[in-house]
Short mmCIF file of C-alpha atoms (C1' of nucleotides) in Angstrom, two decimals:
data_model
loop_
_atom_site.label_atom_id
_atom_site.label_comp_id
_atom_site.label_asym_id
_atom_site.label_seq_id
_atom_site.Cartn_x
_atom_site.Cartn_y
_atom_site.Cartn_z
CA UNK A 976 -13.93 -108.49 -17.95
CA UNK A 977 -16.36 -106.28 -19.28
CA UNK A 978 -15.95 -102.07 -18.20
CA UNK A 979 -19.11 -100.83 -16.53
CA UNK A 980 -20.38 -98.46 -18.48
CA UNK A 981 -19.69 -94.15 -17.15
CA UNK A 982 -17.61 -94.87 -14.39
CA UNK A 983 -17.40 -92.07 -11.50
CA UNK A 984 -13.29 -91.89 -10.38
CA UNK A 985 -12.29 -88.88 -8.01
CA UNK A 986 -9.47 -87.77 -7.71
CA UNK A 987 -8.40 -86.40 -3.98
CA UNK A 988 -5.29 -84.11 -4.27
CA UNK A 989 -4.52 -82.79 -0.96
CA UNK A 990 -3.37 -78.67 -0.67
CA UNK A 991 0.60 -78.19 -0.18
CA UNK A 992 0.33 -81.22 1.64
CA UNK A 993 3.33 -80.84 3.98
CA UNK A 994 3.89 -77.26 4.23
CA UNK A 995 -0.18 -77.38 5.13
CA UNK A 996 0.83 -79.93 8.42
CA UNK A 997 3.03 -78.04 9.17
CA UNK A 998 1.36 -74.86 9.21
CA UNK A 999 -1.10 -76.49 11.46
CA UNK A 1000 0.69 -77.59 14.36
CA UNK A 1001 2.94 -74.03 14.03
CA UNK A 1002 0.37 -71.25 13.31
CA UNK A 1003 2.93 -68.48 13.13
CA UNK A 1004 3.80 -69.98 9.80
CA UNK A 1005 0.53 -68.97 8.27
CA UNK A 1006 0.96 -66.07 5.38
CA UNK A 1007 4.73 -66.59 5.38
CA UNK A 1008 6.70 -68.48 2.84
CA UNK A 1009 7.62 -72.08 3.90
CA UNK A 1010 9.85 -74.43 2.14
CA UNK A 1011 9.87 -78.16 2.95
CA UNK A 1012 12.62 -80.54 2.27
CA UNK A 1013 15.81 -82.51 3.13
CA UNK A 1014 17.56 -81.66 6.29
CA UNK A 1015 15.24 -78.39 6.49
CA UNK A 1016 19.10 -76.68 5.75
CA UNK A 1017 19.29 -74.44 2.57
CA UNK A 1018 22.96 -74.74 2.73
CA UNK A 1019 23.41 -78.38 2.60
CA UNK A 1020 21.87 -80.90 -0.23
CA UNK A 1021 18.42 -81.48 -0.73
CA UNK A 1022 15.86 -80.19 -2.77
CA UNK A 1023 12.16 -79.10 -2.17
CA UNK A 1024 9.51 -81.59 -1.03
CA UNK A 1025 6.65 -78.97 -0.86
CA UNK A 1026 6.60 -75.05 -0.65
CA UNK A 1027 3.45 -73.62 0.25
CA UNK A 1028 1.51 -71.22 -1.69
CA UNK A 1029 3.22 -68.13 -0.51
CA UNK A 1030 6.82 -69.76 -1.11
CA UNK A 1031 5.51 -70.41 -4.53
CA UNK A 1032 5.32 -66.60 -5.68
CA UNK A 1033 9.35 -66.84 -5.98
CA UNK A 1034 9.62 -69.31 -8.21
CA UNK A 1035 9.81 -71.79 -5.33
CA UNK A 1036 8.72 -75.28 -6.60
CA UNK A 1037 9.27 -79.07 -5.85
CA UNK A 1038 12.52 -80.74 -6.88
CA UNK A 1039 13.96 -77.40 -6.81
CA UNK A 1040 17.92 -77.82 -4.81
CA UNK A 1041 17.10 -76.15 -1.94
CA UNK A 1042 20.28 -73.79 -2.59
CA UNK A 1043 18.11 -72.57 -5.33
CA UNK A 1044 14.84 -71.67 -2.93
CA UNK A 1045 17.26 -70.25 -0.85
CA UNK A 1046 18.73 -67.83 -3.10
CA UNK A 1047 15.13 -66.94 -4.76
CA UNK A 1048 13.68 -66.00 -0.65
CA UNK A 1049 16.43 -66.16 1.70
CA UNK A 1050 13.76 -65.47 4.09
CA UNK A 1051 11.57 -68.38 3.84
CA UNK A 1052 11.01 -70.33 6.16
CA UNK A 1053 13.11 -73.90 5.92
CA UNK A 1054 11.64 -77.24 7.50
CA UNK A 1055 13.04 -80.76 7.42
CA UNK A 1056 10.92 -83.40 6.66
CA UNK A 1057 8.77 -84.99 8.67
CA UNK A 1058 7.57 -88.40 7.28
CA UNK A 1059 6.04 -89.46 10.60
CA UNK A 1060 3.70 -86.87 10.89
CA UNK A 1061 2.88 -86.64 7.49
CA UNK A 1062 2.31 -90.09 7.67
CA UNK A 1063 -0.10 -89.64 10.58
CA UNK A 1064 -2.28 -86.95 8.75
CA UNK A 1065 -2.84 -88.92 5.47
CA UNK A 1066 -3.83 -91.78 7.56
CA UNK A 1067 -6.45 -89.40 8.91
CA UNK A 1068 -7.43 -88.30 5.48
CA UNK A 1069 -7.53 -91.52 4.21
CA UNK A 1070 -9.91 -92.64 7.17
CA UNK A 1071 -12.59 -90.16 5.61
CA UNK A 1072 -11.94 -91.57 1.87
CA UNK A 1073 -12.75 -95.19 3.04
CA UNK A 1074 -15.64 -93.87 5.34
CA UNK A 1075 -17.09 -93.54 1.98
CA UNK A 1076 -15.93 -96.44 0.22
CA UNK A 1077 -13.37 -99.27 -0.07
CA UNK A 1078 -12.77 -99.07 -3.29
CA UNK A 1079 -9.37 -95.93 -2.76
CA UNK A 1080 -6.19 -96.34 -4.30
CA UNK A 1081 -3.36 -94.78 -2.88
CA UNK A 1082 -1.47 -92.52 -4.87
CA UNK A 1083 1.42 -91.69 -2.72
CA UNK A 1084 1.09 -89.88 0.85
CA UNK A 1085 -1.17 -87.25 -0.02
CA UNK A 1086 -3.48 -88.36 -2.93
CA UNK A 1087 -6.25 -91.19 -3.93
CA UNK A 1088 -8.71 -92.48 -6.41
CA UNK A 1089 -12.46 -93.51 -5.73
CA UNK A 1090 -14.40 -95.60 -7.86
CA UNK A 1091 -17.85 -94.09 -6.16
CA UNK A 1092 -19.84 -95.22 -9.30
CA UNK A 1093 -21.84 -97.47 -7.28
CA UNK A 1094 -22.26 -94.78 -4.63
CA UNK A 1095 -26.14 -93.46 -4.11
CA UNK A 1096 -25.81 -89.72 -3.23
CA UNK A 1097 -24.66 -87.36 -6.45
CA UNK A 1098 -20.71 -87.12 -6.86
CA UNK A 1099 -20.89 -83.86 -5.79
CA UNK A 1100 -22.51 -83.94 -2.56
CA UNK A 1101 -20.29 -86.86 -2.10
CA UNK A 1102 -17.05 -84.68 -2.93
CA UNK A 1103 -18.59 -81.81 -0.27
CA UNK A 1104 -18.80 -84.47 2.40
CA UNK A 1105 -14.90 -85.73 1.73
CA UNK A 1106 -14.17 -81.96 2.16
CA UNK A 1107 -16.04 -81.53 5.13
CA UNK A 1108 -14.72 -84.33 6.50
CA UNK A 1109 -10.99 -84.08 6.06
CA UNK A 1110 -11.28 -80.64 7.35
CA UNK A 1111 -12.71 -81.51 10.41
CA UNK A 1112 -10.16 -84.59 10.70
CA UNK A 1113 -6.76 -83.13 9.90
CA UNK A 1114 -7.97 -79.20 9.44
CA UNK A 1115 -6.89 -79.14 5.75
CA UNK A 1116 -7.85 -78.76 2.10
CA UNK A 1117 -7.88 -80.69 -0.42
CA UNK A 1118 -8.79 -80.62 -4.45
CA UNK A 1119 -11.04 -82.78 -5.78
CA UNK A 1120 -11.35 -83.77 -9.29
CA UNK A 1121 -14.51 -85.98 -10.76
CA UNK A 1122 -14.45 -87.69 -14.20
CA UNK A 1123 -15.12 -90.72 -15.80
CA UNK A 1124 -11.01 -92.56 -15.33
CA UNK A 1125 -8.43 -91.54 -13.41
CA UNK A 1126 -6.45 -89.94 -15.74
CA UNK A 1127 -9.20 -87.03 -16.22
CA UNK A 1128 -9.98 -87.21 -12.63
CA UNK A 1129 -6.72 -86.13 -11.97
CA UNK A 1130 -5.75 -83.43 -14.71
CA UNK A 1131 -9.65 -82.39 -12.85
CA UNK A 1132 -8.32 -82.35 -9.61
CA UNK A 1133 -5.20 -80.04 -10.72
CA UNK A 1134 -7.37 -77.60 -12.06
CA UNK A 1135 -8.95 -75.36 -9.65
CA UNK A 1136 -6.49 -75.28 -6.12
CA UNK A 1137 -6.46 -74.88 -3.50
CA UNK A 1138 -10.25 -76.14 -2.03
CA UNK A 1139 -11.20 -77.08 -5.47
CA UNK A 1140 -13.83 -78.97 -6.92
CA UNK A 1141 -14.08 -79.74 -10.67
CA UNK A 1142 -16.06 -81.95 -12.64
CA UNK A 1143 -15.24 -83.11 -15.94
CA UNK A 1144 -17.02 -85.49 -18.51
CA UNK A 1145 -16.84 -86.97 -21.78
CA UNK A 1146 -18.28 -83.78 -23.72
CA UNK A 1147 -15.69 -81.11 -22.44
CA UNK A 1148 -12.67 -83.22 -23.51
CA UNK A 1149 -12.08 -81.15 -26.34
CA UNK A 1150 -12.95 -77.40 -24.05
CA UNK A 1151 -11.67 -78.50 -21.08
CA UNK A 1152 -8.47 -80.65 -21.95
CA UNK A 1153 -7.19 -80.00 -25.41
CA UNK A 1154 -6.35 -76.77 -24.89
CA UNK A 1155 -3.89 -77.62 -21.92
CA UNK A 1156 -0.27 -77.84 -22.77
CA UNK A 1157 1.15 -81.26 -22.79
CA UNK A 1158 3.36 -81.60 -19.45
CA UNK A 1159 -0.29 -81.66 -18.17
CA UNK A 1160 -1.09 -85.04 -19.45
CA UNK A 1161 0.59 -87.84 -16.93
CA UNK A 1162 3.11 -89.50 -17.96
CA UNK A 1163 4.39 -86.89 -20.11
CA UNK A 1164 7.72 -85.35 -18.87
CA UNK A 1165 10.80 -82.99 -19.28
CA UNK A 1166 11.62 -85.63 -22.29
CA UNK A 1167 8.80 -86.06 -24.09
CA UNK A 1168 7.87 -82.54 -23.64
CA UNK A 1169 11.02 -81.42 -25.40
CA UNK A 1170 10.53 -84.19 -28.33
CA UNK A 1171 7.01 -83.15 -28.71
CA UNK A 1172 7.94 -79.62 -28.45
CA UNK A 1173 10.20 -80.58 -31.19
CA UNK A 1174 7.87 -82.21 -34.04
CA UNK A 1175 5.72 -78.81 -32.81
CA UNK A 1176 3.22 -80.30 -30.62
CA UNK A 1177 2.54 -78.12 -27.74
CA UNK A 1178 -0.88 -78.65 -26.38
CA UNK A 1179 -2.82 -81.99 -25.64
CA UNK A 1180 -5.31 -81.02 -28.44
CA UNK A 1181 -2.39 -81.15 -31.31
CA UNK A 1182 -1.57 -84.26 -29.63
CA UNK A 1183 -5.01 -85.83 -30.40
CA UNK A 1184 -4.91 -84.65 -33.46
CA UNK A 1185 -1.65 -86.92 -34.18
CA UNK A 1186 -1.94 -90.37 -36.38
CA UNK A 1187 -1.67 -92.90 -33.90
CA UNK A 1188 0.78 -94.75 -36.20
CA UNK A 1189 3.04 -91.64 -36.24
CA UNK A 1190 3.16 -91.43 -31.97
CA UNK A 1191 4.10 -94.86 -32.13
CA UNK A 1192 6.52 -94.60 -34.91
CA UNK A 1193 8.22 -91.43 -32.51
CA UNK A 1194 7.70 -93.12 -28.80
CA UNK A 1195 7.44 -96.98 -29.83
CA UNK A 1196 4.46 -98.80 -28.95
CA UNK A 1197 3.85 -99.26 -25.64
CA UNK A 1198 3.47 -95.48 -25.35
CA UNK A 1199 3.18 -93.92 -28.46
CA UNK A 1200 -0.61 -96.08 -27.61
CA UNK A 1201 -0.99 -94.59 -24.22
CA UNK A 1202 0.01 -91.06 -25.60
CA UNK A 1203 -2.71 -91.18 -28.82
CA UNK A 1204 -5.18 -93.14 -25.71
CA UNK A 1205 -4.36 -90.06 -23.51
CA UNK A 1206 -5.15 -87.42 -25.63
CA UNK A 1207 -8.72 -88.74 -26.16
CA UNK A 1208 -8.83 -88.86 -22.76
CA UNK A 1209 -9.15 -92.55 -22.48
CA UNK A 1210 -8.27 -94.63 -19.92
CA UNK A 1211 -9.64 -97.50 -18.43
CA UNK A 1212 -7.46 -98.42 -15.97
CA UNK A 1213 -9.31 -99.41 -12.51
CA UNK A 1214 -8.99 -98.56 -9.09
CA UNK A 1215 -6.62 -100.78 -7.58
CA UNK A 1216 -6.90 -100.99 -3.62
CA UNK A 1217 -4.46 -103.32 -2.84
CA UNK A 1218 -0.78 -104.03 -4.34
CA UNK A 1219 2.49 -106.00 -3.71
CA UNK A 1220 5.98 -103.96 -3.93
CA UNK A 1221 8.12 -104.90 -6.38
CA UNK A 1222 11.52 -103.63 -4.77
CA UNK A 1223 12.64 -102.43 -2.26
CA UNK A 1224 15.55 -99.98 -1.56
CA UNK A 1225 17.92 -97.57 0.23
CA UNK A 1226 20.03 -95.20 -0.93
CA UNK A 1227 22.04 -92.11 0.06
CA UNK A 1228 23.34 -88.67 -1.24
CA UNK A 1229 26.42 -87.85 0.55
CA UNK A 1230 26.60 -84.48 1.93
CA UNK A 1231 30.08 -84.01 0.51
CA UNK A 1232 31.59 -86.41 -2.80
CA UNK A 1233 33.47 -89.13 -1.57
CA UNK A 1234 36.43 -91.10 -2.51
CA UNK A 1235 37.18 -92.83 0.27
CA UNK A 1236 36.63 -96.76 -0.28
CA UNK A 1237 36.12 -97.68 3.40
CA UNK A 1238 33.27 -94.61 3.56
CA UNK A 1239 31.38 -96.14 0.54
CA UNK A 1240 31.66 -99.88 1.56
CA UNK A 1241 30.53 -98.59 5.42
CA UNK A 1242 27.86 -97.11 4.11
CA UNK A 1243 26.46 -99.44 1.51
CA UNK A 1244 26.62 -102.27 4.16
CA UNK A 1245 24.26 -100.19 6.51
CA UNK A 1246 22.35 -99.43 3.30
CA UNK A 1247 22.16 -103.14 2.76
CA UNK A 1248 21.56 -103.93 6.43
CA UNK A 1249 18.11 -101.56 6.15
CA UNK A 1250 17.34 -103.08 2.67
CA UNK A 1251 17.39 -106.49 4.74
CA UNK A 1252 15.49 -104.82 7.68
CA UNK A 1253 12.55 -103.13 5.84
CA UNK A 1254 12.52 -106.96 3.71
CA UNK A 1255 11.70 -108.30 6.85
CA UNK A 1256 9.09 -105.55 8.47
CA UNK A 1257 7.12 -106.65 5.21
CA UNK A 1258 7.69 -110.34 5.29
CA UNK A 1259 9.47 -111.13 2.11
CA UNK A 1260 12.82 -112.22 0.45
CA UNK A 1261 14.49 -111.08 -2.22
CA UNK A 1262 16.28 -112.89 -5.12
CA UNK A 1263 18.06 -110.16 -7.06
CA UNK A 1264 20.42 -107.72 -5.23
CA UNK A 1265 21.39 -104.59 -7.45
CA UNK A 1266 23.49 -101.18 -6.21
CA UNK A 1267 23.45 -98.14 -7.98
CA UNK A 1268 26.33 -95.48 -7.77
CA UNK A 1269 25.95 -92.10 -9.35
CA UNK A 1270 29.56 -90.14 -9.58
CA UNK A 1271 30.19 -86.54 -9.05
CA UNK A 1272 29.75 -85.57 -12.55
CA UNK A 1273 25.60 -87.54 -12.68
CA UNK A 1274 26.76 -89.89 -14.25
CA UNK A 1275 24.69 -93.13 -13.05
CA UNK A 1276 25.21 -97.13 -12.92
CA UNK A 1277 23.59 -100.36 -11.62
CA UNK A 1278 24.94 -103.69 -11.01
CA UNK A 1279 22.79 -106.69 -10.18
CA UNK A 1280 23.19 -110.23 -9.33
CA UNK A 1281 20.92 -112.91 -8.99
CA UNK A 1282 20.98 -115.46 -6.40
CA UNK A 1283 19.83 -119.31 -6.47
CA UNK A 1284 17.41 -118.83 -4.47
CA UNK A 1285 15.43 -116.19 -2.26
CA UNK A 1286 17.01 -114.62 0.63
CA UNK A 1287 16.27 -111.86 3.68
CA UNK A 1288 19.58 -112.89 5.00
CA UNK A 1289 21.36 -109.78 5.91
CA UNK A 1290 25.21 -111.42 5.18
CA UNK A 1291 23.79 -113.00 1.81
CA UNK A 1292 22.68 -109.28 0.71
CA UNK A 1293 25.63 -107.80 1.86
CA UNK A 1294 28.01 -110.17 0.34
CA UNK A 1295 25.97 -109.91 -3.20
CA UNK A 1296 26.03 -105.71 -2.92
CA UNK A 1297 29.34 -106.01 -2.47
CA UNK A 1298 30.10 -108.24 -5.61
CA UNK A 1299 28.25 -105.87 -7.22
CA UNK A 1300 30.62 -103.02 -5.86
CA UNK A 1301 33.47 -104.82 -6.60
CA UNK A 1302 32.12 -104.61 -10.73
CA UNK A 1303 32.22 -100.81 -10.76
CA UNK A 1304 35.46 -99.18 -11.28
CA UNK A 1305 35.58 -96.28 -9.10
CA UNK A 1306 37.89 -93.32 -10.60
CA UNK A 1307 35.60 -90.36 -10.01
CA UNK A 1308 34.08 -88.81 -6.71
CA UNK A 1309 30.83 -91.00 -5.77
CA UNK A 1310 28.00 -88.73 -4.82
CA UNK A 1311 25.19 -91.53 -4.38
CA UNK A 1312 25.46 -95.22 -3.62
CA UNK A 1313 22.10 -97.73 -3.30
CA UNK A 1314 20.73 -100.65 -3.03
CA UNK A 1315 17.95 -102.54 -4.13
CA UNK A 1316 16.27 -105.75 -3.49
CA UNK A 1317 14.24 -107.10 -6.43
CA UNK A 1318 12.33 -110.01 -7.35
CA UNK A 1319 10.76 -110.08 -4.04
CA UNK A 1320 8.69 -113.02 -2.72
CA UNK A 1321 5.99 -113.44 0.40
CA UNK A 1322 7.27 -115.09 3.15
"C1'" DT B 1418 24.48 -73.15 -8.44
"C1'" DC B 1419 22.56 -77.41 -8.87
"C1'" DT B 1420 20.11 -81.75 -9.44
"C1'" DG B 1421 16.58 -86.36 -2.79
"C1'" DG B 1422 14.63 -90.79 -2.05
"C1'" DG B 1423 11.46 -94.42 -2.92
"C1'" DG B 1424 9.16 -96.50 -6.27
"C1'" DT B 1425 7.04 -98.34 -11.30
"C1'" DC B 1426 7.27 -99.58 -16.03
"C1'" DC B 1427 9.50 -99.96 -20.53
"C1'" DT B 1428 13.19 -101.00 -23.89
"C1'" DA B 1429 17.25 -103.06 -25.62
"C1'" DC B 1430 20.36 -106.54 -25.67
"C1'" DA B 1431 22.90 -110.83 -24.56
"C1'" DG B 1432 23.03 -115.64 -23.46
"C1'" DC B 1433 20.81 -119.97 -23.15
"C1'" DC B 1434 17.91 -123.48 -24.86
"C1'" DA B 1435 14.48 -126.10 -27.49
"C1'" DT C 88 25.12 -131.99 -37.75
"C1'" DC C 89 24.45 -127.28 -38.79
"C1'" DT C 90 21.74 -123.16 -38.86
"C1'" DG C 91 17.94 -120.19 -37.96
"C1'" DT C 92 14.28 -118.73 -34.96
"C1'" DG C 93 11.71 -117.58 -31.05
"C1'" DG C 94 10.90 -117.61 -26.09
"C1'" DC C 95 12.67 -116.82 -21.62
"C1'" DT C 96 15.68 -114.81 -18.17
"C1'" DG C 97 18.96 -111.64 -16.51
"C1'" DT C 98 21.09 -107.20 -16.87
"C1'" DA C 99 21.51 -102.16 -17.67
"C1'" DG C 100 19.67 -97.87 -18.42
"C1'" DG C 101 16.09 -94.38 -18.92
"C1'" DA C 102 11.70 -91.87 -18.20
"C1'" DC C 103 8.34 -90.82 -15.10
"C1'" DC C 104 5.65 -90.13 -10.64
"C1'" DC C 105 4.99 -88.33 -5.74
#
DNA sequence: TCTGGGGTCCTACAGCCA
DNA sequence: TCTGTGGCTGTAGGACCC
């Protein structure tokens, strides 16, 4: 398969995506500081989905505990999350993506990519009309990044927000992008931010500058290739617009560490019963059942077993969780328990 | 003081088999 | 018959993303 040559990919980022719907059906939120996440209770476990802008001037950020937001603006605003409507708003925005062309990839609830490179009008009269349109749809903003892959589209799209629009080629890879610390490059976390940090690397520019035989001598192969790729800003992935899931799971965070055997198994067989249920909502079967169990101190384990043959029967997933339960030896306080369906095949 | 839930992909290793 | 090798599959854990 041959790469077209100059590919147009946008990236569409929407704006404090939940804190945003929210803010739109409740207008007395506006210009006070929300906080999204969990039970939408700062004294019980969760952590932040989305904060909005003004939540953000505390320190307020996603993944944060939510006992943390709580103690940085006690005053904010708390909201549980609400996947339905959500759900119902990127739909909308989505609507006005493929209005334009089929060729979107989801990238979670409230992002995409376009391949518009066989699209007519300029990319950025394009881009305008995607704004226009998703504001008159859902009454939001989004940011838009332009580039010539995804991965630039999106450090693009991160760039200027909220209501952004930025366009980024070839030629300003070494302005535009080098100069960026690393965290910005995706793919690049807390770990291999620290291990960077630690040969002295701090910004995607040193990175480039890097011996591709020396990333993959520090990060093995696979991505010591996508890291010295990366940094050059290459990437010619495509646009995928339509995918299969690979697992499927449930799990649960107890409010309070438990020890209680009969709470855990109770609970992993209703975890295993919606396992079973959202198997069957998409049609498929599963071969390989695994749980996961993190204890009170983090510390985190799977076990998986592999059946014969495929299944969506709910005893048969059940039974194998539970031989998989029955592997773990449970001294400490369980704080999480899961489980996963893997292996997965189209009815 | 803490650290959700739903996913993907990668690596390492063990066991089996040709 | 024994031994080494390489591929495949299953398992476990880790990093990352939204």
């Amino acid at each position: 398969m041959n790469q077209p040559p100059g590919r147009t990919i946008f990236h569409i980022d929407m704006d404090a995506f939940f804190a945003a719907v929210e803010e739109k059906r409740n207008p007395s939120l506006a210009g006070r500081p929300v906080v999204i996440g969990g039970s939408g209770d700062p004294s019980k476990r969760g952590v932040v989905s989305t904060a909005n802008y003004e939540a953000r001037k505390y320190g307020i950020h996603s993944a944060m505990p939510l006992r943390v937001a709580f103690k940085l603006c006690p005053r904010a605003i708390f909201l549980p999350v609400d996947y339905e409507a959500y759900s119902e708003a990127s739909r909308k925005f989505k609507s006005v993506l493929l209005s334009l062309t089929a060729l979107m990839e989801n990238a979670g609830i409230d992002e995409a990519f376009l391949d518009v490179t066989h699209l007519l009008e300029s990319p950025e009269s394009a881009a305008e009309k995607i704004k226009a349109g998703i504001k008159e749809k859902t009454g939001l903003t989004c940011s838009i990044g332009i580039a010539p892959n995804k991965l630039l589209a999106k450090i693009a799209s991160d760039m200027l927000k909220p209501d952004g629009l930025t366009i980024i080629n070839e030629n300003d890879i070494e302005e535009k992008i080098w100069p960026l610390p690393i965290r910005k490059l995706y793919g690049v976390g807390p770990k291999t931010e620290e291990h960077l940090k630690g040969i002295g690397i701090h910004t995607i520019g040193q990175l480039a500058a890097l011996p591709r035989e020396t990333l993959i001598e520090h990060f093995g192969e696979s991505y010591g290739q996508y890291l010295c790729d990366a940094s050059h800003g290459i990437d010619e992935s495509p646009v995928i617009t339509h995918w299969e899931p690979k697992s499927i799971s449930r799990e649960t965070t107890f409010q309070e560490d438990v020890k209680n055997w009969q709470v855990i198994a109770k609970t992993l067989a209703a975890l295993a019963k919606q396992v079973v249920a959202d198997m069957r909502d998409d049609g498929c079967k599963a071969k390989t059942v695994s749980i996961k169990i993190r204890f009170s101190d983090f510390q985190t384990l799977t076990r998986a077993k592999t059946l014969t043959g495929h299944t969506d029967s709910e005893e048969e997933i059940r039974k194998t969780a539970f031989a998989c339960l029955k592997r773990v030896n449970i001294e400490k306080r369980v704080r999480l328990i899961g489980v996963r369906a893997t292996n997965l095949k189209k009815n």
